[in-house]
Amino acid sequence: MDAYGDVTRRRHRIGAASGLLALALLAGGCTAAGGGVEGTPGTAGLRDPYFPKLGNGGYDVRHYALSLAYDPGTGRLDGTAEITARAGQDLSAFNLDLAGLRVSGATVDGAPAAYNRAGNELTLRPREEIRDGAEFTVTVTYTGVPEPITDADGSEEGWLRTDDGAVAVGEPEGSMTWFPGNHHPADKAVYDITLTVPAGLEALSNGVRTERRTERDGRVTTVWHTAEPMASYLATVAIGRYETASATGPASLPVLTAAEPSVASGSAALRGEIPEIVARQAERFGPYPFSAAGAIVTVDGTLAYALETQTRPVFPAASFDRTTLVHELAHQWFGNSVTPATWRDLWLNEGFATYAEWLYTEEYEGVPARTHFERAFAQEANWAFPPAAPPAAENLFDPPVYQRGAMVLHKLRETVGDRAFDEILRGWPAKYRHANASTDDFTAYAESVAGKDLDGLWKVWLYGDDKPAAP
């Protein structure tokens, strides 16, 4: 996510009869299915430190195929989600996260499945229990007017309605407002997103656009393919009267940007710098990890923050500046490719992206990273808590996660030297490319590159409650 200065938040946010039948089936516990399988339900929630009910256990999603039709006039979304997953246990039932929308049907491997809603949990019980290790396909049809989620810190996320369309952002849990899934960053998957909207509107998403067609009723359908694994909070949709521009980045990387008409001309020059910025970052962080790049710029008022949505970050016009752009593009390596194991590890996203800003000004504007470090050290807000231990969900996007997170990296650089630090900058996103990693993974990796114990550094700068006497 983005930043608004050193001390402010940085977010660079059935019918009754069938329902009773589903409840009765779910209440029956596990039963022996064909082949002697006796499964148990997957857990509802992955017990994340801040969002214990987010995500679900018992399976791993491999692919989402989302088909969405949106009517901006009524705000109605009609969706079909086809989810391909692999069972991690013998499953008698499993859950998907879904907020608000009405489910009209569900199947597992083509056979009708019983389902039940309880809050944001959609529980499905397949006709035949699923063997551990088996691949299976879930199809859920749903409809409704998506409602945004208000986060603990007061910001809004999810499906955000605009005058002529919508913008969907999902950090940390808003993606469940527009499609069912396993909405914890630990379960990454490949995506195909098909969007059908009224003629005259653009519909954009992550990855590469593989098809655009006009339907018989005049509506326009576009299909977007994300080939690399993506956490659900990084999925995005933008619908409206966008103006688009295409360019080519390093290694023939396709770069697609879009901006709403009133901010298109004002953002055009900076959008045109994206190929160059990506190329510069690739020199420091290693090869760009995805098959597309770009940005989406909206008018102010829809979003209160920028977000690093995978391959195509989203910005309100007021925050579309070079510093924020550098930050969100750096997230493609740090956060999007290497994704946190839990939300407690968020500093690995934001600390690195903030330090990428410091590196950029050091290399291209003549402002040493040490200068940024000293400024951050002097700000008391950065010492409210350790970056690796935010006290609650509402603190995940507070200054210590960003600024003190970057300070940890600068102290690491000063401790191990530029040569080893540069190896860490490139080696960390290479070692965990398209995977999940924790704070413990990072500290162990940094020590392996440095060839020495760094417990003293971590104790003071990463986990310490007190501000050191000197920077």
Tab-separated table of C-alpha atoms in Angstrom:
chain	number	residue	atom	x	y	z
A	1	MET	CA	0.000	0.000	0.000
A	2	ASP	CA	0.971	3.605	-0.280
A	3	ALA	CA	1.961	6.327	2.107
A	4	TYR	CA	0.812	9.829	2.970
A	5	GLY	CA	3.930	11.060	4.689
A	6	ASP	CA	6.025	9.634	7.450
A	7	VAL	CA	3.464	9.571	10.248
A	8	THR	CA	0.170	8.855	8.503
A	9	ARG	CA	-1.504	5.662	7.465
A	10	ARG	CA	-0.031	4.004	4.364
A	11	ARG	CA	-2.321	1.856	2.325
A	12	HIS	CA	-0.299	2.055	-0.943
A	13	ARG	CA	-7.989	-0.557	2.020
A	14	ILE	CA	-32.323	-20.450	-0.292
A	15	GLY	CA	-35.431	-21.015	0.207
A	16	ALA	CA	-36.404	-22.175	3.706
A	17	ALA	CA	-36.812	-25.836	2.769
A	18	SER	CA	-33.449	-26.152	1.075
A	19	GLY	CA	-31.801	-24.197	3.889
A	20	LEU	CA	-33.169	-26.621	6.479
A	21	LEU	CA	-31.998	-29.529	4.353
A	22	ALA	CA	-28.502	-28.126	4.215
A	23	LEU	CA	-28.444	-27.592	7.992
A	24	ALA	CA	-29.635	-31.152	8.562
A	25	LEU	CA	-26.955	-32.556	6.317
A	26	LEU	CA	-24.262	-30.487	7.996
A	27	ALA	CA	-25.456	-31.463	11.448
A	28	GLY	CA	-25.198	-35.126	10.589
A	29	GLY	CA	-21.419	-35.185	10.964
A	30	CYS	CA	-19.189	-37.280	8.743
A	31	THR	CA	-20.516	-40.384	7.116
A	32	ALA	CA	-18.819	-43.115	5.163
A	33	ALA	CA	-18.868	-42.362	1.451
A	34	GLY	CA	-18.133	-44.473	-1.575
A	35	GLY	CA	-14.755	-46.169	-1.318
A	36	GLY	CA	-14.753	-46.175	2.487
A	37	VAL	CA	-13.703	-42.533	2.891
A	38	GLU	CA	-14.639	-41.023	6.245
A	39	GLY	CA	-13.941	-37.340	5.974
A	40	THR	CA	-14.149	-34.501	8.444
A	41	PRO	CA	-15.068	-30.866	7.786
A	42	GLY	CA	-12.306	-28.442	6.894
A	43	THR	CA	-11.829	-25.714	9.468
A	44	ALA	CA	-13.650	-22.396	9.214
A	45	GLY	CA	-10.770	-19.950	9.466
A	46	LEU	CA	-7.003	-20.336	9.494
A	47	ARG	CA	-6.517	-18.724	12.910
A	48	ASP	CA	-4.607	-15.755	11.583
A	49	PRO	CA	-3.341	-13.604	14.481
A	50	TYR	CA	-5.577	-10.692	13.429
A	51	PHE	CA	-8.292	-12.328	11.326
A	52	PRO	CA	-8.855	-15.786	12.860
A	53	LYS	CA	-11.967	-16.531	10.752
A	54	LEU	CA	-10.391	-15.500	7.460
A	55	GLY	CA	-9.521	-18.301	5.063
A	56	ASN	CA	-10.436	-21.956	5.459
A	57	GLY	CA	-8.699	-25.243	6.158
A	58	GLY	CA	-8.732	-28.629	4.478
A	59	TYR	CA	-7.952	-27.632	0.908
A	60	ASP	CA	-5.702	-25.525	-1.287
A	61	VAL	CA	-7.120	-23.497	-4.188
A	62	ARG	CA	-5.249	-23.875	-7.477
A	63	HIS	CA	-7.416	-21.788	-9.815
A	64	TYR	CA	-10.289	-19.306	-9.766
A	65	ALA	CA	-12.447	-18.809	-12.882
A	66	LEU	CA	-14.728	-15.871	-12.097
A	67	SER	CA	-17.482	-14.791	-14.493
A	68	LEU	CA	-19.005	-11.485	-13.420
A	69	ALA	CA	-21.733	-9.354	-15.005
A	70	TYR	CA	-22.235	-5.891	-13.509
A	71	ASP	CA	-25.001	-3.317	-13.931
A	72	PRO	CA	-23.755	0.082	-12.722
A	73	GLY	CA	-27.289	1.486	-12.765
A	74	THR	CA	-28.634	-0.902	-10.144
A	75	GLY	CA	-25.328	-1.962	-8.591
A	76	ARG	CA	-26.219	-5.605	-9.148
A	77	LEU	CA	-23.473	-8.166	-9.596
A	78	ASP	CA	-24.241	-11.605	-11.066
A	79	GLY	CA	-21.398	-14.041	-10.587
A	80	THR	CA	-20.283	-17.587	-11.149
A	81	ALA	CA	-17.144	-18.778	-9.403
A	82	GLU	CA	-15.528	-22.005	-10.541
A	83	ILE	CA	-12.862	-22.956	-8.027
A	84	THR	CA	-10.389	-25.753	-8.590
A	85	ALA	CA	-8.744	-27.016	-5.421
A	86	ARG	CA	-6.818	-29.924	-3.946
A	87	ALA	CA	-7.946	-31.542	-0.702
A	88	GLY	CA	-5.480	-31.505	2.168
A	89	GLN	CA	-7.462	-34.099	4.128
A	90	ASP	CA	-10.430	-36.421	3.674
A	91	LEU	CA	-13.196	-33.813	3.416
A	92	SER	CA	-16.839	-34.243	4.355
A	93	ALA	CA	-17.480	-30.488	4.142
A	94	PHE	CA	-15.543	-27.274	3.608
A	95	ASN	CA	-16.022	-23.526	3.783
A	96	LEU	CA	-15.626	-20.542	1.480
A	97	ASP	CA	-15.498	-16.916	2.597
A	98	LEU	CA	-18.318	-14.807	1.119
A	99	ALA	CA	-19.832	-11.608	2.462
A	100	GLY	CA	-23.378	-10.463	1.770
A	101	LEU	CA	-24.192	-11.851	-1.655
A	102	ARG	CA	-27.007	-14.394	-2.138
A	103	VAL	CA	-25.996	-17.872	-3.280
A	104	SER	CA	-28.392	-19.489	-5.751
A	105	GLY	CA	-26.613	-22.794	-6.329
A	106	ALA	CA	-23.487	-24.838	-5.676
A	107	THR	CA	-21.962	-27.990	-7.140
A	108	VAL	CA	-18.888	-30.076	-6.426
A	109	ASP	CA	-17.477	-31.916	-9.434
A	110	GLY	CA	-20.744	-31.233	-11.254
A	111	ALA	CA	-23.022	-32.762	-8.608
A	112	PRO	CA	-25.317	-30.540	-6.498
A	113	ALA	CA	-23.894	-29.806	-3.064
A	114	ALA	CA	-25.767	-28.856	0.089
A	115	TYR	CA	-24.802	-25.402	1.337
A	116	ASN	CA	-25.418	-23.173	4.303
A	117	ARG	CA	-24.653	-19.546	5.147
A	118	ALA	CA	-23.555	-18.293	8.562
A	119	GLY	CA	-22.184	-14.762	8.542
A	120	ASN	CA	-19.324	-14.630	6.056
A	121	GLU	CA	-18.967	-18.419	5.960
A	122	LEU	CA	-20.438	-20.444	3.098
A	123	THR	CA	-20.309	-24.119	4.073
A	124	LEU	CA	-20.633	-26.766	1.367
A	125	ARG	CA	-21.177	-30.491	1.806
A	126	PRO	CA	-20.476	-32.489	-1.356
A	127	ARG	CA	-22.591	-35.505	-2.262
A	128	GLU	CA	-19.469	-37.687	-2.162
A	129	GLU	CA	-16.748	-37.027	0.358
A	130	ILE	CA	-13.420	-35.941	-1.092
A	131	ARG	CA	-10.250	-37.957	-0.633
A	132	ASP	CA	-7.077	-36.385	0.726
A	133	GLY	CA	-4.970	-35.262	-2.233
A	134	ALA	CA	-7.838	-35.322	-4.735
A	135	GLU	CA	-8.409	-32.378	-7.046
A	136	PHE	CA	-11.998	-31.145	-7.142
A	137	THR	CA	-13.994	-28.326	-8.712
A	138	VAL	CA	-16.545	-26.174	-6.912
A	139	THR	CA	-19.022	-23.984	-8.794
A	140	VAL	CA	-20.991	-21.321	-6.936
A	141	THR	CA	-23.555	-19.012	-8.542
A	142	TYR	CA	-24.476	-15.854	-6.670
A	143	THR	CA	-26.024	-12.417	-7.056
A	144	GLY	CA	-26.687	-9.205	-5.205
A	145	VAL	CA	-25.480	-5.674	-4.601
A	146	PRO	CA	-22.024	-5.906	-3.037
A	147	GLU	CA	-21.486	-3.837	0.090
A	148	PRO	CA	-18.039	-2.572	1.089
A	149	ILE	CA	-16.341	-3.552	4.319
A	150	THR	CA	-15.322	-0.918	6.851
A	151	ASP	CA	-11.990	-1.933	8.341
A	152	ALA	CA	-10.971	-1.643	11.968
A	153	ASP	CA	-9.076	1.553	11.119
A	154	GLY	CA	-12.134	3.150	9.485
A	155	SER	CA	-11.152	2.765	5.825
A	156	GLU	CA	-13.385	1.067	3.234
A	157	GLU	CA	-12.483	-1.854	1.008
A	158	GLY	CA	-14.225	-4.422	-1.158
A	159	TRP	CA	-16.521	-3.596	-4.094
A	160	LEU	CA	-16.697	0.214	-4.147
A	161	ARG	CA	-19.438	1.648	-6.337
A	162	THR	CA	-18.767	4.687	-8.542
A	163	ASP	CA	-20.998	6.918	-10.674
A	164	ASP	CA	-20.518	4.789	-13.788
A	165	GLY	CA	-19.012	1.547	-12.490
A	166	ALA	CA	-17.010	0.194	-9.578
A	167	VAL	CA	-13.535	-0.388	-8.205
A	168	ALA	CA	-12.739	-3.535	-6.230
A	169	VAL	CA	-9.843	-3.677	-3.765
A	170	GLY	CA	-9.362	-6.261	-1.055
A	171	GLU	CA	-6.680	-5.669	1.560
A	172	PRO	CA	-7.032	-7.325	3.993
A	173	GLU	CA	-10.444	-9.057	3.528
A	174	GLY	CA	-12.549	-7.107	1.037
A	175	SER	CA	-12.307	-9.587	-1.836
A	176	MET	CA	-14.970	-11.755	-0.193
A	177	THR	CA	-17.494	-9.014	-0.981
A	178	TRP	CA	-17.413	-9.964	-4.678
A	179	PHE	CA	-16.402	-13.618	-4.959
A	180	PRO	CA	-16.370	-16.724	-2.739
A	181	GLY	CA	-12.976	-18.193	-1.948
A	182	ASN	CA	-10.253	-19.005	0.500
A	183	HIS	CA	-9.506	-15.401	1.362
A	184	HIS	CA	-6.300	-15.662	3.351
A	185	PRO	CA	-2.979	-14.663	1.750
A	186	ALA	CA	-1.550	-18.113	2.553
A	187	ASP	CA	-3.686	-19.653	-0.226
A	188	LYS	CA	-2.544	-18.207	-3.551
A	189	ALA	CA	-3.965	-19.287	-6.911
A	190	VAL	CA	-4.052	-18.566	-10.634
A	191	TYR	CA	-7.002	-16.461	-11.860
A	192	ASP	CA	-9.156	-16.023	-14.950
A	193	ILE	CA	-11.634	-13.166	-14.559
A	194	THR	CA	-14.385	-12.567	-17.147
A	195	LEU	CA	-16.186	-9.225	-16.900
A	196	THR	CA	-19.384	-8.272	-18.738
A	197	VAL	CA	-20.461	-4.628	-18.607
A	198	PRO	CA	-22.618	-2.181	-20.596
A	199	ALA	CA	-21.270	-0.911	-23.901
A	200	GLY	CA	-19.159	2.211	-23.567
A	201	LEU	CA	-17.447	1.096	-20.367
A	202	GLU	CA	-14.041	-0.441	-19.842
A	203	ALA	CA	-13.645	-3.408	-17.493
A	204	LEU	CA	-10.120	-4.002	-16.224
A	205	SER	CA	-8.526	-6.556	-13.945
A	206	ASN	CA	-5.186	-8.187	-13.154
A	207	GLY	CA	-2.813	-9.797	-15.634
A	208	VAL	CA	-3.171	-9.970	-19.397
A	209	ARG	CA	-6.366	-9.313	-21.348
A	210	THR	CA	-6.876	-12.398	-23.508
A	211	GLU	CA	-10.227	-11.610	-25.118
A	212	ARG	CA	-12.661	-8.796	-25.774
A	213	ARG	CA	-16.037	-9.395	-27.443
A	214	THR	CA	-19.440	-7.795	-27.878
A	215	GLU	CA	-22.408	-9.877	-26.735
A	216	ARG	CA	-25.705	-10.173	-28.628
A	217	ASP	CA	-27.362	-7.787	-26.183
A	218	GLY	CA	-24.711	-5.154	-26.849
A	219	ARG	CA	-22.794	-5.592	-23.615
A	220	VAL	CA	-19.014	-6.004	-23.766
A	221	THR	CA	-17.094	-8.900	-22.246
A	222	THR	CA	-13.382	-8.887	-21.463
A	223	VAL	CA	-11.325	-11.807	-20.145
A	224	TRP	CA	-8.228	-11.378	-17.954
A	225	HIS	CA	-5.654	-14.069	-17.175
A	226	THR	CA	-3.258	-13.986	-14.222
A	227	ALA	CA	-0.737	-16.745	-14.888
A	228	GLU	CA	1.209	-16.462	-11.636
A	229	PRO	CA	-0.160	-17.288	-8.169
A	230	MET	CA	-2.012	-14.400	-6.543
A	231	ALA	CA	-3.399	-13.842	-3.052
A	232	SER	CA	-7.085	-12.929	-3.180
A	233	TYR	CA	-6.537	-9.545	-1.519
A	234	LEU	CA	-4.507	-8.528	-4.593
A	235	ALA	CA	-7.315	-9.215	-7.083
A	236	THR	CA	-8.912	-6.112	-8.563
A	237	VAL	CA	-11.658	-4.958	-10.912
A	238	ALA	CA	-12.132	-1.471	-12.303
A	239	ILE	CA	-15.234	-0.639	-14.350
A	240	GLY	CA	-15.911	2.751	-15.869
A	241	ARG	CA	-15.124	5.134	-18.717
A	242	TYR	CA	-11.385	4.636	-18.547
A	243	GLU	CA	-8.845	5.790	-21.100
A	244	THR	CA	-6.106	3.224	-21.635
A	245	ALA	CA	-2.525	3.280	-22.888
A	246	SER	CA	-0.140	0.458	-23.752
A	247	ALA	CA	3.645	0.314	-23.608
A	248	THR	CA	6.421	-2.247	-23.408
A	249	GLY	CA	8.682	-2.796	-20.418
A	250	PRO	CA	11.861	-4.824	-19.908
A	251	ALA	CA	12.006	-8.247	-21.604
A	252	SER	CA	8.994	-7.295	-23.773
A	253	LEU	CA	6.784	-6.929	-20.697
A	254	PRO	CA	3.294	-5.662	-21.669
A	255	VAL	CA	2.390	-2.537	-19.678
A	256	LEU	CA	-1.257	-1.432	-19.665
A	257	THR	CA	-2.400	1.636	-17.787
A	258	ALA	CA	-5.849	3.156	-17.427
A	259	ALA	CA	-7.190	6.406	-16.035
A	260	GLU	CA	-10.610	7.934	-15.704
A	261	PRO	CA	-11.112	10.719	-18.298
A	262	SER	CA	-10.840	13.669	-15.921
A	263	VAL	CA	-7.443	12.502	-14.639
A	264	ALA	CA	-6.105	10.867	-17.806
A	265	SER	CA	-4.082	13.756	-19.190
A	266	GLY	CA	-2.696	14.747	-15.805
A	267	SER	CA	-1.471	11.233	-15.089
A	268	ALA	CA	-0.262	10.335	-18.578
A	269	ALA	CA	3.381	11.371	-18.184
A	270	LEU	CA	3.926	9.475	-14.952
A	271	ARG	CA	2.068	6.433	-16.271
A	272	GLY	CA	4.498	6.541	-19.161
A	273	GLU	CA	7.412	6.156	-16.721
A	274	ILE	CA	6.282	2.757	-15.488
A	275	PRO	CA	8.418	0.709	-17.916
A	276	GLU	CA	11.528	2.642	-16.854
A	277	ILE	CA	10.781	2.358	-13.119
A	278	VAL	CA	10.142	-1.390	-13.427
A	279	ALA	CA	13.439	-1.782	-15.307
A	280	ARG	CA	15.325	0.120	-12.592
A	281	GLN	CA	13.755	-1.944	-9.840
A	282	ALA	CA	14.566	-5.161	-11.682
A	283	GLU	CA	18.233	-4.173	-11.528
A	284	ARG	CA	18.051	-4.073	-7.707
A	285	PHE	CA	15.426	-6.712	-6.906
A	286	GLY	CA	15.885	-9.241	-9.705
A	287	PRO	CA	13.699	-10.083	-12.705
A	288	TYR	CA	10.169	-8.701	-12.633
A	289	PRO	CA	8.037	-11.593	-11.280
A	290	PHE	CA	4.885	-11.275	-13.414
A	291	SER	CA	3.782	-11.393	-17.048
A	292	ALA	CA	2.153	-7.937	-17.064
A	293	ALA	CA	2.475	-4.533	-15.415
A	294	GLY	CA	0.598	-1.252	-15.302
A	295	ALA	CA	-1.582	0.999	-13.168
A	296	ILE	CA	-5.168	2.210	-12.771
A	297	VAL	CA	-5.830	5.813	-11.758
A	298	THR	CA	-9.254	6.762	-10.418
A	299	VAL	CA	-10.813	10.091	-9.544
A	300	ASP	CA	-10.489	11.091	-5.913
A	301	GLY	CA	-13.291	10.053	-3.591
A	302	THR	CA	-13.633	6.381	-4.521
A	303	LEU	CA	-10.508	5.189	-2.741
A	304	ALA	CA	-8.803	6.680	0.303
A	305	TYR	CA	-5.510	4.959	-0.485
A	306	ALA	CA	-3.439	3.369	-3.230
A	307	LEU	CA	-3.095	-0.408	-3.330
A	308	GLU	CA	-0.535	-2.742	-4.901
A	309	THR	CA	-3.083	-4.950	-6.683
A	310	GLN	CA	-1.073	-7.553	-8.572
A	311	THR	CA	0.390	-6.404	-11.911
A	312	ARG	CA	-1.857	-3.315	-11.965
A	313	PRO	CA	-1.806	-1.136	-8.804
A	314	VAL	CA	-4.776	1.165	-8.177
A	315	PHE	CA	-4.330	4.844	-7.248
A	316	PRO	CA	-6.649	7.720	-6.429
A	317	ALA	CA	-5.435	10.668	-8.490
A	318	ALA	CA	-4.238	12.624	-5.440
A	319	SER	CA	-1.768	9.895	-4.501
A	320	PHE	CA	-0.534	9.121	-8.002
A	321	ASP	CA	2.941	10.575	-7.587
A	322	ARG	CA	6.378	9.147	-8.288
A	323	THR	CA	7.113	8.161	-4.680
A	324	THR	CA	3.862	6.249	-4.294
A	325	LEU	CA	4.264	4.661	-7.723
A	326	VAL	CA	7.750	3.432	-6.791
A	327	HIS	CA	6.289	2.021	-3.565
A	328	GLU	CA	3.434	0.133	-5.222
A	329	LEU	CA	5.587	-1.240	-8.034
A	330	ALA	CA	8.148	-2.496	-5.486
A	331	HIS	CA	5.304	-4.456	-3.901
A	332	GLN	CA	5.187	-6.618	-7.014
A	333	TRP	CA	8.342	-8.260	-5.655
A	334	PHE	CA	7.742	-7.670	-1.940
A	335	GLY	CA	4.205	-8.674	-0.977
A	336	ASN	CA	2.775	-9.854	-4.291
A	337	SER	CA	5.388	-12.410	-5.385
A	338	VAL	CA	6.712	-13.036	-1.862
A	339	THR	CA	3.451	-12.918	0.101
A	340	PRO	CA	3.209	-12.853	3.910
A	341	ALA	CA	2.444	-16.134	5.640
A	342	THR	CA	0.096	-14.289	8.045
A	343	TRP	CA	-1.005	-10.689	8.410
A	344	ARG	CA	1.497	-10.318	11.265
A	345	ASP	CA	4.225	-10.503	8.615
A	346	LEU	CA	2.917	-7.422	6.775
A	347	TRP	CA	6.037	-5.405	7.568
A	348	LEU	CA	7.811	-7.596	5.003
A	349	ASN	CA	5.544	-5.982	2.412
A	350	GLU	CA	5.529	-2.426	3.646
A	351	GLY	CA	9.033	-2.170	5.067
A	352	PHE	CA	10.559	-3.299	1.780
A	353	ALA	CA	8.293	-1.081	-0.342
A	354	THR	CA	9.110	1.918	1.847
A	355	TYR	CA	12.808	1.147	1.645
A	356	ALA	CA	12.434	0.936	-2.132
A	357	GLU	CA	11.395	4.602	-1.981
A	358	TRP	CA	14.526	5.410	0.002
A	359	LEU	CA	16.687	3.536	-2.499
A	360	TYR	CA	15.056	5.346	-5.406
A	361	THR	CA	15.764	8.807	-3.985
A	362	GLU	CA	19.280	7.720	-3.068
A	363	GLU	CA	20.063	6.519	-6.584
A	364	TYR	CA	18.178	9.075	-8.678
A	365	GLU	CA	17.627	12.158	-6.518
A	366	GLY	CA	20.789	12.316	-4.426
A	367	VAL	CA	19.091	11.859	-1.042
A	368	PRO	CA	20.886	9.126	0.959
A	369	ALA	CA	18.793	6.372	2.530
A	370	ARG	CA	20.489	7.293	5.810
A	371	THR	CA	18.750	10.688	5.670
A	372	HIS	CA	15.344	9.019	5.461
A	373	PHE	CA	16.369	6.670	8.276
A	374	GLU	CA	17.281	9.559	10.580
A	375	ARG	CA	14.042	11.385	9.812
A	376	ALA	CA	12.034	8.274	10.570
A	377	PHE	CA	14.028	7.652	13.757
A	378	ALA	CA	13.094	11.109	15.029
A	379	GLN	CA	9.359	10.621	14.628
A	380	GLU	CA	7.788	9.298	17.809
A	381	ALA	CA	4.835	7.748	15.975
A	382	ASN	CA	7.222	5.180	14.502
A	383	TRP	CA	7.952	3.831	17.980
A	384	ALA	CA	4.375	3.039	18.998
A	385	PHE	CA	5.034	-0.708	18.623
A	386	PRO	CA	7.516	-3.081	16.969
A	387	PRO	CA	6.975	-3.556	13.225
A	388	ALA	CA	6.791	-7.354	13.575
A	389	ALA	CA	4.143	-7.188	16.319
A	390	PRO	CA	1.287	-4.733	15.657
A	391	PRO	CA	-0.996	-4.862	18.715
A	392	ALA	CA	-4.276	-5.285	16.772
A	393	ALA	CA	-5.801	-5.400	13.301
A	394	GLU	CA	-6.437	-1.654	13.306
A	395	ASN	CA	-2.683	-1.080	13.633
A	396	LEU	CA	-1.600	-3.095	10.603
A	397	PHE	CA	-1.222	0.014	8.449
A	398	ASP	CA	0.232	2.331	11.084
A	399	PRO	CA	3.615	4.080	10.688
A	400	PRO	CA	5.781	1.507	12.517
A	401	VAL	CA	4.921	-1.185	9.957
A	402	TYR	CA	6.123	1.067	7.146
A	403	GLN	CA	8.738	3.435	8.514
A	404	ARG	CA	10.237	1.317	11.254
A	405	GLY	CA	10.017	-1.658	8.923
A	406	ALA	CA	12.234	0.264	6.500
A	407	MET	CA	14.510	1.237	9.405
A	408	VAL	CA	15.058	-2.469	10.141
A	409	LEU	CA	16.271	-2.936	6.585
A	410	HIS	CA	18.581	0.054	6.732
A	411	LYS	CA	20.156	-1.170	9.976
A	412	LEU	CA	20.550	-4.555	8.310
A	413	ARG	CA	22.318	-2.848	5.409
A	414	GLU	CA	24.662	-0.964	7.731
A	415	THR	CA	25.381	-4.134	9.716
A	416	VAL	CA	26.109	-6.545	6.861
A	417	GLY	CA	27.433	-4.079	4.277
A	418	ASP	CA	26.169	-3.088	0.845
A	419	ARG	CA	27.413	-6.187	-0.949
A	420	ALA	CA	25.586	-8.639	1.337
A	421	PHE	CA	22.546	-6.368	1.515
A	422	ASP	CA	22.289	-6.223	-2.267
A	423	GLU	CA	22.444	-10.022	-2.287
A	424	ILE	CA	19.558	-10.092	0.195
A	425	LEU	CA	17.524	-7.629	-1.917
A	426	ARG	CA	17.772	-9.922	-4.915
A	427	GLY	CA	17.951	-13.293	-3.181
A	428	TRP	CA	14.946	-12.933	-0.873
A	429	PRO	CA	12.370	-12.454	-3.677
A	430	ALA	CA	14.132	-15.152	-5.704
A	431	LYS	CA	14.091	-17.752	-2.913
A	432	TYR	CA	10.375	-17.239	-2.153
A	433	ARG	CA	9.203	-16.306	-5.655
A	434	HIS	CA	5.411	-16.799	-5.932
A	435	ALA	CA	5.351	-18.309	-2.410
A	436	ASN	CA	4.558	-17.266	1.158
A	437	ALA	CA	7.130	-16.366	3.774
A	438	SER	CA	7.216	-15.330	7.426
A	439	THR	CA	9.336	-12.980	9.487
A	440	ASP	CA	11.273	-15.986	10.805
A	441	ASP	CA	11.945	-17.028	7.216
A	442	PHE	CA	13.387	-13.598	6.489
A	443	THR	CA	15.605	-13.317	9.553
A	444	ALA	CA	16.982	-16.810	8.927
A	445	TYR	CA	17.640	-15.973	5.270
A	446	ALA	CA	19.369	-12.677	6.081
A	447	GLU	CA	21.622	-14.426	8.601
A	448	SER	CA	22.484	-17.131	6.085
A	449	VAL	CA	23.605	-14.501	3.570
A	450	ALA	CA	25.432	-12.430	6.171
A	451	GLY	CA	27.108	-15.513	7.599
A	452	LYS	CA	26.537	-14.401	11.171
A	453	ASP	CA	24.039	-14.182	13.997
A	454	LEU	CA	21.931	-11.019	13.904
A	455	ASP	CA	19.845	-11.561	17.040
A	456	GLY	CA	20.930	-8.243	18.513
A	457	LEU	CA	19.674	-6.330	15.477
A	458	TRP	CA	16.318	-8.118	15.428
A	459	LYS	CA	15.863	-7.706	19.197
A	460	VAL	CA	16.239	-3.930	19.087
A	461	TRP	CA	14.890	-2.871	15.695
A	462	LEU	CA	12.372	-5.560	14.734
A	463	TYR	CA	10.941	-6.684	18.065
A	464	GLY	CA	12.034	-4.062	20.580
A	465	ASP	CA	9.501	-1.884	22.408
A	466	ASP	CA	11.910	0.919	23.297
A	467	LYS	CA	13.541	3.519	21.105
A	468	PRO	CA	17.347	3.230	21.071
A	469	ALA	CA	19.355	6.137	22.392
A	470	ALA	CA	20.867	6.878	19.005
A	471	PRO	CA	20.033	5.957	15.406
